[in-house]
Amino acid sequence: MSHVNEMLKAYPGSFDADPELLAGAIEALIECAGICTQCADACVAEQDIKMMVKCIRLDLDCADICSSTSRVLSRQTAYDATVTRAVLEACVRVCKACGDECEPHGHHMAHCKICAESCRRCEKACRALLGSLS
């Protein structure tokens, strides 16, 4: 069992979301934030950095939004579905954009391949959670 699952099970209240989907989304968000940060850093080290400017920007935007979303989802007390939906929708969009940008670079840059895969997993987890919210 992951630490995220352990924390959710230790929460004294109830959730307005499926705990498994919630834990999966939080874990995917945390991973994606880290991977996108690492990808941006690796892009800076590439020889033709001008070619990577859009990728770097999307990596950093995605990392920030994923990180913020993971923190919002981790707080269940006085839950506000409107806020949760908004951050999840933003996350889905930025993960898709970042994945779309990194994917073509992934054919010749392993860090972009890994980042695109992480963005796709995160987008999928956020969509699943979003679809389960009432």
Short mmCIF file of C-alpha atoms in Angstrom, two decimals:
data_model
loop_
_atom_site.label_atom_id
_atom_site.label_comp_id
_atom_site.label_asym_id
_atom_site.label_seq_id
_atom_site.Cartn_x
_atom_site.Cartn_y
_atom_site.Cartn_z
CA MET A 1 0.00 0.00 0.00
CA SER A 2 1.33 3.43 -0.89
CA HIS A 3 1.78 6.18 1.64
CA VAL A 4 -0.92 8.19 -0.15
CA ASN A 5 -3.36 5.31 0.36
CA GLU A 6 -2.30 5.02 4.00
CA MET A 7 -2.94 8.72 4.58
CA LEU A 8 -6.34 8.55 2.90
CA LYS A 9 -7.30 5.53 5.03
CA ALA A 10 -6.19 7.44 8.14
CA TYR A 11 -8.43 10.41 7.29
CA PRO A 12 -11.20 10.60 9.92
CA GLY A 13 -13.90 11.80 7.52
CA SER A 14 -15.43 10.56 4.30
CA PHE A 15 -14.59 11.43 0.71
CA ASP A 16 -16.67 12.74 -2.15
CA ALA A 17 -14.48 10.70 -4.51
CA ASP A 18 -13.49 7.08 -4.90
CA PRO A 19 -10.47 6.67 -2.58
CA GLU A 20 -8.59 4.47 -5.08
CA LEU A 21 -9.06 6.95 -7.92
CA LEU A 22 -8.13 9.80 -5.59
CA ALA A 23 -4.94 8.07 -4.45
CA GLY A 24 -4.04 7.13 -8.01
CA ALA A 25 -4.48 10.71 -9.19
CA ILE A 26 -2.43 12.15 -6.32
CA GLU A 27 0.39 9.69 -6.99
CA ALA A 28 0.34 10.36 -10.75
CA LEU A 29 0.35 14.12 -10.12
CA ILE A 30 3.32 13.96 -7.76
CA GLU A 31 5.27 11.78 -10.19
CA CYS A 32 4.41 13.95 -13.19
CA ALA A 33 5.46 17.15 -11.40
CA GLY A 34 8.87 15.66 -10.67
CA ILE A 35 9.34 14.12 -14.12
CA CYS A 36 8.38 17.39 -15.86
CA THR A 37 10.85 19.33 -13.73
CA GLN A 38 13.58 16.85 -14.62
CA CYS A 39 12.65 16.96 -18.30
CA ALA A 40 12.83 20.77 -18.36
CA ASP A 41 16.27 20.58 -16.79
CA ALA A 42 17.41 17.98 -19.32
CA CYS A 43 16.04 20.14 -22.16
CA VAL A 44 18.19 23.03 -20.93
CA ALA A 45 21.23 20.76 -21.29
CA GLU A 46 20.42 19.90 -24.92
CA GLN A 47 22.67 21.35 -27.61
CA ASP A 48 19.92 23.21 -29.50
CA ILE A 49 18.12 24.85 -26.59
CA LYS A 50 16.22 27.22 -28.92
CA MET A 51 14.42 24.19 -30.35
CA MET A 52 13.38 23.21 -26.81
CA VAL A 53 11.93 26.51 -25.52
CA LYS A 54 8.27 25.49 -25.92
CA CYS A 55 8.97 22.09 -24.38
CA ILE A 56 10.74 23.67 -21.40
CA ARG A 57 7.88 26.11 -20.86
CA LEU A 58 5.23 23.38 -20.98
CA ASP A 59 7.33 21.12 -18.73
CA LEU A 60 7.53 23.85 -16.10
CA ASP A 61 3.85 24.80 -16.42
CA CYS A 62 2.85 21.16 -16.14
CA ALA A 63 5.09 20.62 -13.11
CA ASP A 64 3.58 23.61 -11.31
CA ILE A 65 -0.02 22.72 -12.10
CA CYS A 66 0.46 19.04 -11.19
CA SER A 67 2.11 19.98 -7.92
CA SER A 68 -0.67 22.41 -7.00
CA THR A 69 -3.36 19.94 -8.02
CA SER A 70 -1.84 17.17 -5.89
CA ARG A 71 -1.95 19.47 -2.88
CA VAL A 72 -5.56 20.54 -3.52
CA LEU A 73 -6.63 16.90 -3.88
CA SER A 74 -4.79 15.95 -0.70
CA ARG A 75 -6.97 18.31 1.34
CA GLN A 76 -10.38 16.78 1.91
CA THR A 77 -11.64 18.85 4.84
CA ALA A 78 -14.33 21.34 3.73
CA TYR A 79 -14.02 19.90 0.20
CA ASP A 80 -15.24 22.14 -2.65
CA ALA A 81 -16.16 20.18 -5.79
CA THR A 82 -16.05 23.32 -7.95
CA VAL A 83 -12.40 23.95 -7.09
CA THR A 84 -11.50 20.28 -7.46
CA ARG A 85 -13.09 20.09 -10.91
CA ALA A 86 -11.35 23.29 -12.05
CA VAL A 87 -7.86 22.16 -11.02
CA LEU A 88 -8.39 18.69 -12.48
CA GLU A 89 -9.58 20.17 -15.79
CA ALA A 90 -6.55 22.47 -15.90
CA CYS A 91 -4.30 19.52 -15.14
CA VAL A 92 -5.83 17.39 -17.89
CA ARG A 93 -5.23 20.20 -20.39
CA VAL A 94 -1.64 20.93 -19.40
CA CYS A 95 -0.71 17.24 -19.22
CA LYS A 96 -2.12 16.73 -22.72
CA ALA A 97 -0.27 19.78 -24.07
CA CYS A 98 3.00 18.79 -22.42
CA GLY A 99 2.68 15.18 -23.57
CA ASP A 100 1.90 16.33 -27.11
CA GLU A 101 4.98 18.56 -27.11
CA CYS A 102 7.36 16.00 -25.58
CA GLU A 103 6.21 13.00 -27.60
CA PRO A 104 7.84 13.96 -30.94
CA HIS A 105 11.10 14.86 -29.16
CA GLY A 106 10.98 11.45 -27.49
CA HIS A 107 12.15 9.79 -30.69
CA HIS A 108 15.63 11.22 -30.11
CA MET A 109 15.57 12.38 -26.46
CA ALA A 110 14.86 9.74 -23.83
CA HIS A 111 13.92 12.33 -21.20
CA CYS A 112 11.10 13.64 -23.41
CA LYS A 113 9.84 10.08 -24.04
CA ILE A 114 9.68 9.44 -20.29
CA CYS A 115 8.01 12.80 -19.69
CA ALA A 116 5.37 12.22 -22.38
CA GLU A 117 4.53 8.84 -20.83
CA SER A 118 4.22 10.36 -17.36
CA CYS A 119 2.01 13.16 -18.70
CA ARG A 120 -0.27 10.60 -20.40
CA ARG A 121 -0.59 8.57 -17.18
CA CYS A 122 -1.37 11.71 -15.19
CA GLU A 123 -3.89 12.96 -17.75
CA LYS A 124 -5.62 9.56 -17.65
CA ALA A 125 -5.69 9.46 -13.82
CA CYS A 126 -7.07 13.00 -13.62
CA ARG A 127 -9.73 12.24 -16.25
CA ALA A 128 -10.79 9.13 -14.32
CA LEU A 129 -11.10 11.05 -11.07
CA LEU A 130 -12.90 13.91 -12.78
CA GLY A 131 -15.38 11.47 -14.35
CA SER A 132 -16.13 9.95 -10.95
CA LEU A 133 -16.97 13.23 -9.20
CA SER A 134 -20.66 13.91 -8.58
#
